[in-house]
mmCIF file of C-alpha atoms in Angstrom:
data_model
loop_
_atom_site.group_PDB
_atom_site.id
_atom_site.type_symbol
_atom_site.label_atom_id
_atom_site.label_comp_id
_atom_site.label_asym_id
_atom_site.label_seq_id
_atom_site.Cartn_x
_atom_site.Cartn_y
_atom_site.Cartn_z
ATOM 1 C CA ALA A 1 -8.603 32.152 -32.182
ATOM 2 C CA PRO A 2 -9.384 32.708 -28.633
ATOM 3 C CA THR A 3 -6.006 33.266 -26.141
ATOM 4 C CA SER A 4 -4.927 31.324 -23.513
ATOM 5 C CA GLN A 5 -6.435 33.770 -21.116
ATOM 6 C CA SER A 6 -9.977 32.630 -22.560
ATOM 7 C CA ARG A 7 -9.441 29.728 -22.275
ATOM 8 C CA ILE A 8 -7.491 28.880 -18.993
ATOM 9 C CA ASP A 9 -10.997 30.865 -17.775
ATOM 10 C CA ARG A 10 -13.933 28.791 -19.916
ATOM 11 C CA PHE A 11 -11.819 25.744 -18.170
ATOM 12 C CA ASN A 12 -12.455 26.789 -14.532
ATOM 13 C CA ARG A 13 -15.726 28.172 -14.836
ATOM 14 C CA ARG A 14 -16.611 24.187 -15.970
ATOM 15 C CA LEU A 15 -14.078 23.240 -12.763
ATOM 16 C CA PRO A 16 -15.907 22.204 -9.637
ATOM 17 C CA LYS A 17 -15.375 25.692 -6.875
ATOM 18 C CA PHE A 18 -13.312 23.932 -4.462
ATOM 19 C CA LEU A 19 -10.404 23.832 -7.677
ATOM 20 C CA HIS A 20 -10.648 27.096 -8.352
ATOM 21 C CA LYS A 21 -7.684 27.821 -6.166
ATOM 22 C CA TYR A 22 -5.101 25.965 -8.351
ATOM 23 C CA THR A 23 -6.384 26.892 -11.640
ATOM 24 C CA ASN A 24 -6.833 31.147 -10.942
ATOM 25 C CA ALA A 25 -2.951 31.090 -10.529
ATOM 26 C CA LEU A 26 -2.449 28.416 -13.366
ATOM 27 C CA GLY A 27 -4.148 31.750 -15.671
ATOM 28 C CA ASN A 28 -1.695 34.203 -14.154
ATOM 29 C CA ALA A 29 1.925 31.900 -14.584
ATOM 30 C CA PRO A 30 0.841 29.109 -17.202
ATOM 31 C CA VAL A 31 4.831 28.328 -17.344
ATOM 32 C CA THR A 32 5.784 28.258 -14.071
ATOM 33 C CA HIS A 33 3.244 26.526 -13.133
ATOM 34 C CA ILE A 34 3.057 23.910 -15.295
ATOM 35 C CA THR A 35 7.139 23.992 -14.957
ATOM 36 C CA SER A 36 6.920 23.749 -11.274
ATOM 37 C CA PHE A 37 4.085 20.982 -12.080
ATOM 38 C CA LEU A 38 6.488 18.580 -14.773
ATOM 39 C CA ILE A 39 9.509 19.364 -11.818
ATOM 40 C CA LEU A 40 7.173 17.917 -9.002
ATOM 41 C CA HIS A 41 6.008 14.641 -10.949
ATOM 42 C CA GLU A 42 9.852 13.349 -11.684
ATOM 43 C CA LEU A 43 11.268 14.631 -8.286
ATOM 44 C CA THR A 44 8.610 12.603 -6.727
ATOM 45 C CA ALA A 45 9.238 9.765 -9.585
ATOM 46 C CA VAL A 46 13.313 10.191 -9.392
ATOM 47 C CA ILE A 47 13.739 10.278 -5.709
ATOM 48 C CA PRO A 48 11.497 7.199 -4.276
ATOM 49 C CA LEU A 49 12.588 5.103 -7.268
ATOM 50 C CA PHE A 50 17.108 4.859 -5.922
ATOM 51 C CA GLY A 51 16.160 5.851 -2.488
ATOM 52 C CA LEU A 52 13.207 2.382 -2.738
ATOM 53 C CA ALA A 53 16.439 0.669 -4.729
ATOM 54 C CA GLY A 54 18.743 0.967 -2.268
ATOM 55 C CA TYR A 55 16.607 -0.331 1.210
ATOM 56 C CA PHE A 56 15.853 -3.561 -1.298
ATOM 57 C CA HIS A 57 19.513 -3.572 -2.088
ATOM 58 C CA TYR A 58 20.834 -3.123 1.489
ATOM 59 C CA THR A 59 17.890 -5.216 3.031
ATOM 60 C CA HIS A 60 17.965 -8.036 0.219
ATOM 61 C CA TRP A 61 14.534 -7.527 0.666
ATOM 62 C CA LEU A 62 11.602 -7.309 -2.103
ATOM 63 C CA PRO A 63 7.752 -7.018 -1.781
ATOM 64 C CA PRO A 64 6.547 -10.631 -2.361
ATOM 65 C CA TRP A 65 2.859 -9.314 -3.489
ATOM 66 C CA ILE A 66 4.783 -7.111 -6.611
ATOM 67 C CA ALA A 67 6.961 -9.531 -7.572
ATOM 68 C CA GLU A 68 5.424 -11.182 -9.974
ATOM 69 C CA GLY A 69 3.433 -8.696 -11.774
ATOM 70 C CA ALA A 70 3.680 -7.218 -15.882
ATOM 71 C CA TRP A 71 5.035 -3.819 -14.356
ATOM 72 C CA ILE A 72 8.200 -5.964 -12.941
ATOM 73 C CA ALA A 73 8.904 -7.377 -15.916
ATOM 74 C CA SER A 74 8.601 -4.347 -18.269
ATOM 75 C CA GLY A 75 11.063 -3.000 -15.412
ATOM 76 C CA VAL A 76 13.660 -5.552 -15.645
ATOM 77 C CA GLU A 77 13.572 -5.092 -19.853
ATOM 78 C CA ARG A 78 13.831 -1.056 -19.328
ATOM 79 C CA PHE A 79 16.907 -1.404 -16.602
ATOM 80 C CA GLY A 80 18.016 -4.374 -18.414
ATOM 81 C CA ARG A 81 18.780 -2.115 -21.204
ATOM 82 C CA TYR A 82 19.643 1.093 -19.337
ATOM 83 C CA PHE A 83 21.852 -0.530 -16.825
ATOM 84 C CA LYS A 84 23.436 -2.611 -20.224
ATOM 85 C CA ARG A 85 24.113 0.856 -22.703
ATOM 86 C CA LYS A 86 26.339 2.445 -19.189
ATOM 87 C CA GLY A 87 28.156 -0.545 -18.856
ATOM 88 C CA TRP A 88 27.093 -1.386 -15.027
ATOM 89 C CA ILE A 89 26.123 -4.635 -16.095
ATOM 90 C CA ARG A 90 27.142 -7.370 -18.350
ATOM 91 C CA GLY A 91 24.946 -8.483 -21.235
ATOM 92 C CA GLU A 92 24.330 -11.684 -20.000
ATOM 93 C CA GLU A 93 23.413 -10.398 -17.000
ATOM 94 C CA ALA A 94 19.892 -9.103 -18.451
ATOM 95 C CA LEU A 95 19.479 -11.652 -20.344
ATOM 96 C CA GLU A 96 19.122 -14.178 -16.922
ATOM 97 C CA ALA A 97 17.096 -11.474 -15.774
ATOM 98 C CA GLU A 98 14.609 -11.220 -18.410
ATOM 99 C CA ARG A 99 14.283 -15.477 -18.497
ATOM 100 C CA GLU A 100 13.880 -15.525 -13.898
ATOM 101 C CA VAL A 101 10.992 -12.796 -14.716
ATOM 102 C CA ASP A 102 9.529 -15.381 -17.317
ATOM 103 C CA ASP A 103 9.887 -18.014 -15.759
ATOM 104 C CA MET A 104 8.436 -17.023 -12.592
ATOM 105 C CA GLN A 105 5.565 -15.839 -14.300
ATOM 106 C CA LYS A 106 5.543 -19.189 -16.226
ATOM 107 C CA LYS A 107 5.225 -20.767 -12.997
ATOM 108 C CA GLN A 108 2.893 -18.639 -11.153
ATOM 109 C CA LYS A 109 4.120 -20.116 -7.729
ATOM 110 C CA LEU A 110 4.347 -18.023 -5.037
ATOM 111 C CA ARG A 111 7.842 -18.536 -3.201
ATOM 112 C CA LYS A 112 9.900 -16.957 -1.112
ATOM 113 C CA VAL A 113 11.312 -14.144 -2.832
ATOM 114 C CA ASP A 114 14.744 -14.000 -2.196
ATOM 115 C CA GLN A 115 14.662 -17.508 -3.127
ATOM 116 C CA ALA A 116 12.981 -16.510 -6.801
ATOM 117 C CA TRP A 117 15.133 -14.318 -7.817
ATOM 118 C CA ASN A 118 18.653 -15.250 -7.039
ATOM 119 C CA VAL A 119 19.320 -12.351 -4.264
ATOM 120 C CA GLY A 120 23.598 -13.215 -4.549
ATOM 121 C CA GLU A 121 23.570 -12.901 -8.505
ATOM 122 C CA GLY A 122 25.420 -8.916 -8.748
ATOM 123 C CA GLY A 123 23.677 -7.660 -12.152
ATOM 124 C CA VAL A 124 20.841 -9.414 -12.124
ATOM 125 C CA ARG A 125 20.080 -8.327 -8.433
ATOM 126 C CA LEU A 126 20.676 -5.165 -8.791
ATOM 127 C CA VAL A 127 18.349 -4.910 -12.188
ATOM 128 C CA VAL A 128 15.190 -7.172 -10.165
ATOM 129 C CA GLU A 129 15.682 -4.443 -7.203
ATOM 130 C CA PHE A 130 15.674 -0.886 -9.628
ATOM 131 C CA ALA A 131 12.735 -2.950 -11.936
ATOM 132 C CA THR A 132 10.293 -4.174 -8.492
ATOM 133 C CA ALA A 133 11.091 -0.353 -7.472
ATOM 134 C CA TYR A 134 10.354 1.169 -10.712
ATOM 135 C CA ALA A 135 6.897 -0.938 -9.857
ATOM 136 C CA VAL A 136 6.270 0.438 -7.130
ATOM 137 C CA VAL A 137 6.677 3.835 -8.063
ATOM 138 C CA LYS A 138 4.008 3.342 -10.987
ATOM 139 C CA MET A 139 2.023 1.771 -8.483
ATOM 140 C CA PHE A 140 1.460 5.210 -7.535
ATOM 141 C CA LEU A 141 0.955 7.677 -10.173
ATOM 142 C CA VAL A 142 -2.097 8.829 -9.045
ATOM 143 C CA PRO A 143 -1.126 10.088 -5.157
ATOM 144 C CA ARG A 144 2.423 11.871 -7.148
ATOM 145 C CA ILE A 145 0.076 13.419 -9.796
ATOM 146 C CA VAL A 146 -2.657 14.334 -6.942
ATOM 147 C CA PHE A 147 0.332 15.878 -4.935
ATOM 148 C CA SER A 148 1.751 17.274 -7.312
ATOM 149 C CA VAL A 149 -1.065 19.073 -8.482
ATOM 150 C CA TRP A 150 -1.386 20.261 -4.625
ATOM 151 C CA ALA A 151 2.013 21.620 -4.133
ATOM 152 C CA THR A 152 2.615 23.278 -8.230
ATOM 153 C CA PRO A 153 1.239 26.819 -6.357
ATOM 154 C CA ALA A 154 3.920 26.991 -3.525
ATOM 155 C CA PHE A 155 6.437 25.938 -6.076
ATOM 156 C CA ALA A 156 5.568 28.548 -9.102
#
């Protein structure tokens, strides 16, 4: 069976030369580089998620260009379940947030986001803010991966 070193060498030969500086180090210390990449990748998700959610919460602003997308519906469902499980919101607040997202998507009208989401509604507002932050972070997946690959050798 081929060793992991020979697999990495074969992989390197197939890559363009400018990428070798990133993958050569991977051959010498694969566990630390993979771990570093995973930590960086998660940090580039978690920090912006909480930062954006806090920004949306304290400024009472949500980006109108993203408020009606499929990622918002997914985020509302995901964060609604999580917040309900943690006891941070009541079950009916999570359902209300999901209903509001469904209604928005059915109507397909461009309205002012604060009015559309009824921002003053406590737990519903929090779920929608986290869902919007989740959608923004998810939208930047490729730049997050590129940054994580670029920073991995220095972080390892």
